[in-house]
XYZ file of C-alpha atoms in Angstrom:
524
model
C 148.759 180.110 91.611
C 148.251 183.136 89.063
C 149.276 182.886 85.473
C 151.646 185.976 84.740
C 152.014 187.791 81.342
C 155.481 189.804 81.373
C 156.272 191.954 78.258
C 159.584 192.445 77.972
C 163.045 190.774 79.208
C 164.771 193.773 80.614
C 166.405 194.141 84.056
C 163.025 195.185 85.855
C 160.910 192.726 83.913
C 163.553 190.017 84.893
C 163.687 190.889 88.345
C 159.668 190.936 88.762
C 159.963 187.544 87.016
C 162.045 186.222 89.234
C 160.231 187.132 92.857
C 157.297 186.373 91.603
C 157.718 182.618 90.382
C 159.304 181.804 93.989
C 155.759 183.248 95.395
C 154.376 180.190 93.766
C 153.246 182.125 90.334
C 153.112 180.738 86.976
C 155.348 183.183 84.823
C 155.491 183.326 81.202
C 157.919 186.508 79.531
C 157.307 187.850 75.847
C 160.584 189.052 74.681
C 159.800 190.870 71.035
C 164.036 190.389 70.662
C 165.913 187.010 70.707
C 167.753 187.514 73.795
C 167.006 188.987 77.914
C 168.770 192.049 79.160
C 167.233 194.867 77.628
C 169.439 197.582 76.562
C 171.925 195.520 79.218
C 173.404 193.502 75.895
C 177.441 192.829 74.608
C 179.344 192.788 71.373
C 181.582 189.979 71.006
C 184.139 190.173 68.113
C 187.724 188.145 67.641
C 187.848 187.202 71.396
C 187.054 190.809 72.731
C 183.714 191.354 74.522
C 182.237 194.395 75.267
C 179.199 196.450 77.290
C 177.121 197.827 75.018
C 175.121 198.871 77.829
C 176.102 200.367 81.273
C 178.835 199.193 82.475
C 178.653 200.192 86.161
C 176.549 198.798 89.179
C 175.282 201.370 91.524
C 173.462 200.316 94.600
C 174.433 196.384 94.359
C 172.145 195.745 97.578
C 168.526 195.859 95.305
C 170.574 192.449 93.628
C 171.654 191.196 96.805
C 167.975 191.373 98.206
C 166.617 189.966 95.365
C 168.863 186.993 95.290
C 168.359 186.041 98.636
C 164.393 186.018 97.915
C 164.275 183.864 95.184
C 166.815 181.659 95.405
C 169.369 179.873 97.322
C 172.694 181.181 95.253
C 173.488 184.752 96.577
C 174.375 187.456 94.359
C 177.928 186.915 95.450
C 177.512 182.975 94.516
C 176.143 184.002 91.236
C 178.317 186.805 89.676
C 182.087 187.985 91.016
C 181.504 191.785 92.377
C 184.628 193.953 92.158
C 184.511 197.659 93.915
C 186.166 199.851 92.161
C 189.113 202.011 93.502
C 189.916 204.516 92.832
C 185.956 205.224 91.745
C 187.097 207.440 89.464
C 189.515 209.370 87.565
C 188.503 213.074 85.994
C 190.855 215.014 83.654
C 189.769 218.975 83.426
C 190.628 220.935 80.475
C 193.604 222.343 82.049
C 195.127 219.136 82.397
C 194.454 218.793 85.962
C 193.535 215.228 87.200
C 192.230 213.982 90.608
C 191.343 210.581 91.324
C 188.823 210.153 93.911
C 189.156 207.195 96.428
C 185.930 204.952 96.920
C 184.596 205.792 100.153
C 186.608 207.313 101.944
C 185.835 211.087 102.734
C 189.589 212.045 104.218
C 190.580 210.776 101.406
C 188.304 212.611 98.819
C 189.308 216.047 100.537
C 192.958 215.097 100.170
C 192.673 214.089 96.686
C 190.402 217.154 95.733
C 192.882 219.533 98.432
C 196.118 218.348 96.227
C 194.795 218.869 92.825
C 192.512 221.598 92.838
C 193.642 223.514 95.902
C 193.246 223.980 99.583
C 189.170 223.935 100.852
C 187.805 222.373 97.697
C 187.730 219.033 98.890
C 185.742 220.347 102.412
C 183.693 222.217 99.858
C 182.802 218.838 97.907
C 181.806 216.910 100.840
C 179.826 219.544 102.326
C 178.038 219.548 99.653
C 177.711 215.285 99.512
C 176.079 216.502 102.822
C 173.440 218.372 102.506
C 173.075 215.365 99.115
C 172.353 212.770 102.505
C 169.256 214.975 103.495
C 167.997 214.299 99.655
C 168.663 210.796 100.245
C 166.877 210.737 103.298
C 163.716 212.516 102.354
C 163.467 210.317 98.796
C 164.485 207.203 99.542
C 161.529 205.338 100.697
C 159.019 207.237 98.302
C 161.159 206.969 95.400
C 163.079 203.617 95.976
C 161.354 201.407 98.337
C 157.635 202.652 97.780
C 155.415 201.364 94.981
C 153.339 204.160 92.740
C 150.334 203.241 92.177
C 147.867 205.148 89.709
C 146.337 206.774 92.347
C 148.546 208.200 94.318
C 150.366 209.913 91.197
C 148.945 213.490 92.511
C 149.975 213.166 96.112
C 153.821 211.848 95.321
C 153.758 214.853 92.781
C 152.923 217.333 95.417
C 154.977 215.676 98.223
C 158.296 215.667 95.788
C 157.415 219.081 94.293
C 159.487 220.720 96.088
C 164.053 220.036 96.117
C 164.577 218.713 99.574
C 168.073 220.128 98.597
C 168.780 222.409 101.881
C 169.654 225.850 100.934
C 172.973 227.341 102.022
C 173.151 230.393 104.466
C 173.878 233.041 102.289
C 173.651 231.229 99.024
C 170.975 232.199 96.758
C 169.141 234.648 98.697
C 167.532 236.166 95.583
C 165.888 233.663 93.626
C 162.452 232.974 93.058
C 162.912 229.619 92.249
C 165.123 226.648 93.536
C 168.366 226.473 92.459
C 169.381 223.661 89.622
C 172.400 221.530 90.035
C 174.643 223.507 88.075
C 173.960 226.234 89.927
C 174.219 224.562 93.335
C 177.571 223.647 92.154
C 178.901 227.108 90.912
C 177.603 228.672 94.435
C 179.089 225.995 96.858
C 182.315 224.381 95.369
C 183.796 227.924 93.601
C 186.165 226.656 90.953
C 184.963 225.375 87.697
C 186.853 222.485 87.426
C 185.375 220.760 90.560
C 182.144 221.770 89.272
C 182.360 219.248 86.574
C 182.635 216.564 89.048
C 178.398 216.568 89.826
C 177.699 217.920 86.372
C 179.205 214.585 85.317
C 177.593 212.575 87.689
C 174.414 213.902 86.607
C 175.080 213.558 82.660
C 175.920 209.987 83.344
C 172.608 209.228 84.309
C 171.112 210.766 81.716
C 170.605 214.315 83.366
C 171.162 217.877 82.821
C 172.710 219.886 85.237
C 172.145 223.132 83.631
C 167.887 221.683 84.060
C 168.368 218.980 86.876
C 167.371 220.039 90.407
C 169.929 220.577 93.162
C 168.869 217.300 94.454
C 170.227 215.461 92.038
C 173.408 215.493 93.970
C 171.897 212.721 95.800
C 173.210 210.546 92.984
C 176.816 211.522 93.265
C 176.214 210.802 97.448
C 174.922 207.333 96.601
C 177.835 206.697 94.345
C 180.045 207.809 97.445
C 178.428 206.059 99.834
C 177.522 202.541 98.599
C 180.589 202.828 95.782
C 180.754 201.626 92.185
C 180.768 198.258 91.381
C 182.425 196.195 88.277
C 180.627 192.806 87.465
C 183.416 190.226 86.190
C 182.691 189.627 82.326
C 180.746 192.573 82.221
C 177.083 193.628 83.010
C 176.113 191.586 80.929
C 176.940 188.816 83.604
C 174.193 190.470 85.654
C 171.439 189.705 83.471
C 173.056 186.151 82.422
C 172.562 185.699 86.350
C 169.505 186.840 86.283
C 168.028 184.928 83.679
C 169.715 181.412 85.004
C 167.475 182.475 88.622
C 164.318 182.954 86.351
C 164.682 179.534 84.398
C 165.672 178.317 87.868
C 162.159 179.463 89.610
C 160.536 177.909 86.235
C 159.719 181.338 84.805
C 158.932 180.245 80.753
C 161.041 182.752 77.927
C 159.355 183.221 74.615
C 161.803 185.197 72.856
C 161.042 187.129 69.333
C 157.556 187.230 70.620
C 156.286 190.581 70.264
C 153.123 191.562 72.521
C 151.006 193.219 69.812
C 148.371 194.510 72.880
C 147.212 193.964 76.520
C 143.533 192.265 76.157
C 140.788 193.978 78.403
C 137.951 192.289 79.646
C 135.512 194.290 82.453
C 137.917 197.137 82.846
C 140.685 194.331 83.952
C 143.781 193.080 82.382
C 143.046 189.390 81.309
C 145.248 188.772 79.010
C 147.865 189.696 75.875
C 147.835 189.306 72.156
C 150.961 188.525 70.320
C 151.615 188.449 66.340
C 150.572 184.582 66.562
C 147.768 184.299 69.012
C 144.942 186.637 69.208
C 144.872 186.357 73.207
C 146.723 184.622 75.636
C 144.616 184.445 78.618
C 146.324 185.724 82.219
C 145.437 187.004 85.700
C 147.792 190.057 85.653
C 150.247 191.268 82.939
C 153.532 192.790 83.629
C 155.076 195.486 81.324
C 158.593 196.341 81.226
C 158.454 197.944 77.349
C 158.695 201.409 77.031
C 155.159 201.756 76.804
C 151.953 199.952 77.191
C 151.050 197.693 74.044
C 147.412 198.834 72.986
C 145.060 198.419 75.251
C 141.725 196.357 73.421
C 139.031 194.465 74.236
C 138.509 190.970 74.269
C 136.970 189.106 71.958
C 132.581 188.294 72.607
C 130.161 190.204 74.399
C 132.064 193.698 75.194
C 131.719 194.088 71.487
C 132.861 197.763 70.289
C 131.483 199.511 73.608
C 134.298 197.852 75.087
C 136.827 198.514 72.754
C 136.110 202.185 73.198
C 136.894 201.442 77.090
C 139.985 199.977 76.718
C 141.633 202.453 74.269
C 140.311 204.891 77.393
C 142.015 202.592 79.736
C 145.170 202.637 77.946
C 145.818 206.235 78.528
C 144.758 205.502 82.111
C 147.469 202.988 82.222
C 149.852 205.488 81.043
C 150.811 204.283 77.904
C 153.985 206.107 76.338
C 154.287 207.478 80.150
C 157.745 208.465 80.222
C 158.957 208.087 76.596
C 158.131 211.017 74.751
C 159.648 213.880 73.678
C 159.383 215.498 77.162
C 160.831 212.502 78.908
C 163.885 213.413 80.854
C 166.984 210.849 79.630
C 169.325 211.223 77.340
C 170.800 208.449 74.922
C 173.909 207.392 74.187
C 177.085 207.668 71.733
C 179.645 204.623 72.145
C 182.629 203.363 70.824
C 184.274 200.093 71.372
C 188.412 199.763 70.802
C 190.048 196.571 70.699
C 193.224 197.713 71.276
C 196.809 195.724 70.975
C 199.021 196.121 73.587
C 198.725 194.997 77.652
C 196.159 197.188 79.931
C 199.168 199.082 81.588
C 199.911 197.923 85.154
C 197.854 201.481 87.411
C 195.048 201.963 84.810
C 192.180 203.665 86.384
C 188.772 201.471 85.449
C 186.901 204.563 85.020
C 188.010 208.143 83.493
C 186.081 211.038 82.767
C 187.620 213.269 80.141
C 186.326 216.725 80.549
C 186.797 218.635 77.282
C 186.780 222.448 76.569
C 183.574 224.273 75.562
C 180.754 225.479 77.370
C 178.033 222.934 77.242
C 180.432 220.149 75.904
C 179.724 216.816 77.555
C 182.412 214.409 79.245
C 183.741 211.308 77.410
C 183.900 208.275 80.116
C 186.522 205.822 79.141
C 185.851 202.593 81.064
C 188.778 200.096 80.887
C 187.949 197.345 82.626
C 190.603 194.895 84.502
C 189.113 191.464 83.297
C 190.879 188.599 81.436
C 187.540 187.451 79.931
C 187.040 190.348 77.874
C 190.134 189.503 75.739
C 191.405 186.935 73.753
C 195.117 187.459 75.831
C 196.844 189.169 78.169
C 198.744 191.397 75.224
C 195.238 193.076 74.720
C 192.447 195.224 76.040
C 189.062 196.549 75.825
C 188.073 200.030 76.431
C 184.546 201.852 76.469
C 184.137 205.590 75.377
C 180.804 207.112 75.724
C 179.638 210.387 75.648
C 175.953 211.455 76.091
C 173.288 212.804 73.419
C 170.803 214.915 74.031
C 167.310 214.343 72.698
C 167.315 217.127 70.427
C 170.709 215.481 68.765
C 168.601 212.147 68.710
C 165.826 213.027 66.514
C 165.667 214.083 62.949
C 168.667 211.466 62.367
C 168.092 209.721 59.139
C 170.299 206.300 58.167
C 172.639 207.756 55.832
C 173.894 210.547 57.957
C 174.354 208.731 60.706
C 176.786 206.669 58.813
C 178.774 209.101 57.566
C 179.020 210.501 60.869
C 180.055 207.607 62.096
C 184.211 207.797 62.098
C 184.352 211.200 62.827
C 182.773 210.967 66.064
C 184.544 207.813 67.258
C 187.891 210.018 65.893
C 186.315 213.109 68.179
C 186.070 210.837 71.427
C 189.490 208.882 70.847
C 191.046 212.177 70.410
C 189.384 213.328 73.416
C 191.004 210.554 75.246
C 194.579 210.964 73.847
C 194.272 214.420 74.765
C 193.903 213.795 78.238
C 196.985 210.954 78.225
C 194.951 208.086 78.173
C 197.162 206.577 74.623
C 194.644 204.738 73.030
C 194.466 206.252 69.273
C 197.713 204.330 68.540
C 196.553 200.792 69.527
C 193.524 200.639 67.955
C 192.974 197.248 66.265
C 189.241 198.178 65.399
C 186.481 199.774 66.407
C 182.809 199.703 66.680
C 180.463 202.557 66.756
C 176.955 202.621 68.522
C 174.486 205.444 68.348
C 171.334 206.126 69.486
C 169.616 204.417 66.782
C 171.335 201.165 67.835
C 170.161 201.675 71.097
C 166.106 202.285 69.565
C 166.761 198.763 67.836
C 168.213 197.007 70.768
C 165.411 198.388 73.274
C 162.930 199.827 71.342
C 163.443 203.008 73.096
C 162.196 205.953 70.873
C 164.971 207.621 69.532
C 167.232 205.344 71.646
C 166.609 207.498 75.487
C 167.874 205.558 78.298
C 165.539 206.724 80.769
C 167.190 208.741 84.309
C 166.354 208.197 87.426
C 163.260 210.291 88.977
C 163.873 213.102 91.735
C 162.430 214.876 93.903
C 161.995 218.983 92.424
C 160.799 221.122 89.002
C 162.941 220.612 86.199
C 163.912 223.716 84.032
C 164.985 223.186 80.917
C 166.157 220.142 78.875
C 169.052 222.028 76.389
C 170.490 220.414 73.317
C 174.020 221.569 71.750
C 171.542 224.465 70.051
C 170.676 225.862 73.084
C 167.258 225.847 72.406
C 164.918 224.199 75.485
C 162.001 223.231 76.282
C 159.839 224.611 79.097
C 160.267 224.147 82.668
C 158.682 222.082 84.974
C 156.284 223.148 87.890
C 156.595 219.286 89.685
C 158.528 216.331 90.133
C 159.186 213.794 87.072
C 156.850 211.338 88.311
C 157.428 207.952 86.232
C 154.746 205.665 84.944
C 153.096 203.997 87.714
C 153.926 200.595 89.238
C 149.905 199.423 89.565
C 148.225 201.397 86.622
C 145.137 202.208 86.357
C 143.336 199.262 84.673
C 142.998 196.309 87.514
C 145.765 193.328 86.878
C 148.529 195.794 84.994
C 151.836 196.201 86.453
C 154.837 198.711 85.500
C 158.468 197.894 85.726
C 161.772 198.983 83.995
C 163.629 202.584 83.499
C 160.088 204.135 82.166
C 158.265 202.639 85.436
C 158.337 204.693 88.864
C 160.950 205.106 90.171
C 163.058 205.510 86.844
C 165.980 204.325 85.173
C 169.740 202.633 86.077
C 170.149 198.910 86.440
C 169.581 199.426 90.235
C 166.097 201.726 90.031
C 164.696 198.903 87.304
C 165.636 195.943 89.638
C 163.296 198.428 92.708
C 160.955 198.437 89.966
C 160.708 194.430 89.613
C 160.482 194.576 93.508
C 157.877 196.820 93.799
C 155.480 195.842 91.141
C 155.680 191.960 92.361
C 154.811 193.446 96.023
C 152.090 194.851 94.332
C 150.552 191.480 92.810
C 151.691 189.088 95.805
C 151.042 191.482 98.532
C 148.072 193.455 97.107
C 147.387 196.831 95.633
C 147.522 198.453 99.261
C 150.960 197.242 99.894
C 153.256 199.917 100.795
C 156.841 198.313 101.124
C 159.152 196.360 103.118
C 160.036 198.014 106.697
């Protein structure tokens, strides 16, 4: 039996938690907060509940298989899943709407065929695909695969180039493969249904005017495995979660901050917290943005192996993923409380398209669910809208307050505009911005990390319009076995990336690692 440090009480850090106390591990978690989840939290205020966090489950089957592993409850026996359909509901500028049926492809071309016109809906699938051969190329390396520090340079030159296929005729001219806006604008030929990807990609924390073609592979996953609503919230995900780790006897130490990961021969033996200068352990697990300081331990070392392990925590990729050239976006949100039923035909998810080149979507999520609510002559909705990094940074306190209303005015507006009625009801709000999210995760500048793909990435374009420089390679997250011997990487900034379903792969993967051993290569 190993003892196992885990920084952090996100998803990811849960889920490696969690598979690797039933392998018979002793388990301890720092959690620098007072409560597990992450940036997966709720707001609670006079009997309404909200997400603060997503709100959606994509790819349910990474919880399925790790319930099953570690436990005798089932996901299903644990939380109540709900499928959504329609999936969703988008409103175009010109007041056109289309609701798109969950899974079924006859009826996505119909749907697309009666709003937007004759061939668009062909037009959409064809392009969900050529999305398939994406999926096909990237899912074991970049779902079911761990990364480990050394074979960063080969997954790099294997995912360099989009697996997209081109299109006969299509782009004959360029020099360079095509991003996902432009995919869009060449295959589906009306503007409207090229929103649909563009938000699918924005969603995750993507640009599509930067994101490779193949990031249509995320809109084909949606599709194909559907969108998911967890009864009381997401928030009941990680409450699961949590009761499966205190189940398997994994040991919480919340508002325990992990000050630095103790080094000891080139080897991970240990963490310091604010209270104890080293807590001794055979392998540490982090799921924080980025590695605490890497130092050496106390005795013979002495400063010649300090010097090695502030070398070794670069190795282990410390900040990997989180600065300013990270891909991700973060997040504007406002909760409503809102008097008055949820009418009878609400859609659970909208996306408000609003007018203005380079304008992003609002998503409204209104969620069917009695526990959210103090009655039945109420309901909750969501609006979110995402930031870009440059809009993140440079924020100071006092402007963000003042900023405050208007925005939460701009989205509700947005909303009413597109006949969703909500302005009216309002009982109160609540506003959360990025720096809410920095607080709650620790996040700089409050990015919620994307998912990697395979393909360069041009670039990553604020409301200014200014951008940084392209890419020459795939986005290659912070690997699952790092460098340094006995340190692990899980959660959103681990390989393979972020979404509630990526950081559960990443909890799989990095406990594979440490049961299996560092040449483990995956289930098959």
């Amino acid at each position: 039996m190993a003892r196992i440090a885990v920084i952090g009480a996100g998803l990811g850090a849960m889920a490696a938690s969690a598979r690797l106390a039933a392998a018979g591990h002793q388990v301890t978690v720092y959690e620098r907060a007072e409560t597990y989840g992450g940036g997966v939290r709720h707001y609670e205020r006079d009997g309404f509940r909200f997400d603060t966090g997503p709100g959606i489950l994509h790819l349910p089957a990474v919880y399925r298989d790790l319930f099953v592993k570690t436990g005798r409850r089932t996901l299903e026996d644990s939380v109540e899943l709900v499928r959504l359909d329609p999936a969703v509901r988008h409103v175009f500028p010109d007041g056109t709407a289309v609701s798109l049926p969950s899974g079924s492809r006859a009826g996505v071309v119909a749907a697309l065929d009666a709003a937007l016109g004759a061939g668009t809906g062909e037009r959409w699938t064809d392009m969900l695909a050529r999305a398939r051969t994406v999926w096909d190329v990237t899912r074991r390396p970049l779902l079911e695969e761990p990364l480990t520090a050394d074979g960063v340079t080969a997954l790099r030159e294997a995912l360099a180039r989009d697996p997209y296929p081109a299109v006969r005729g299509k782009g004959l001219l360029r020099r360079r493969a095509p991003t996902l806006a432009e995919a869009a604008r060449d295959e589906l030929r009306d503007p409207r249904a090229e929103l649909i990807p563009a938000a699918c990609a924005l969603s995750y924390g993507l640009d599509p005017e930067a994101a490779p073609a193949g990031a249509a592979v995320l809109a084909y996953m949606e599709h194909t495995f559907g969108s998911w609503y967890v009864l009381g919230g997401m928030r009941a995900l990680a409450d699961a979660l949590y009761a499966r780790c205190t189940e398997r006897k994994v040991e919480f130490r919340f508002g325990c901050e992990v000050r630095g990961v103790v080094l000891r021969g080139g080897r991970a033996v240990g963490v310091r917290t604010a209270g104890e200068p080293e807590v001794a352990a055979d392998a540490v697990v982090s799921g924080a943005p980025g590695v605490p300081g890497c130092e050496a331990g106390t005795g013979a070392e002495g400063e010649a192996g300090k010097a090695a392990g502030d070398e070794a925590g670069k190795a282990a990729g410390d900040g990997a993923g989180t600065g300013a050239d990270s891909p991700g976006m973060s997040r504007l949100t406002v909760l409503l409380a809102l008097r008055g039923a949820r009418p009878a035909g609400t859609v659970h998810r909208t996306v408000v398209h609003r007018p203005g080149s380079g304008v992003p979507p609002v998503t409204v999520l209104r969620p069917d669910d009695p526990s959210l609510v103090p009655d039945a002559e109420h309901e909750t909705a969501v609006l979110s809208v995402p930031v870009a990094p440059a809009d993140v940074r440079g924020e100071d306190e006092g402007a963000r307050r003042g900023q405050e209303p208007r925005l939460a005015d701009e989205l509700t507006a947005a909303a009413d505009a597109a006949g969703l009625e909500l302005g009216a009801r309002v009982l109160w709000r609540e506003v959360r911005t990025p720096r809410d999210v920095e607080a709650a995760t620790g996040a700089p500048g409050g990015l919620v990390p994307a998912p990697a793909l395979a393909g360069p990435r041009g670039p990553v374009r604020g409301r200014t319009g200014a951008g940084r420089p392209a890419h020459d390679a795939v986005d290659v997250r912070a690997p699952n076995g790092a460098e340094i011997k006995g340190l692990y990487r899980v959660g959103g900034w681990a390989h393979p990336g972020g979404g509630a379903a990526h950081a559960g792969m990443s909890g799989a993967l990095a406990a594979g690692l440490i049961v299996e051993g560092d040449d483990w290569r995956g289930s098959r």
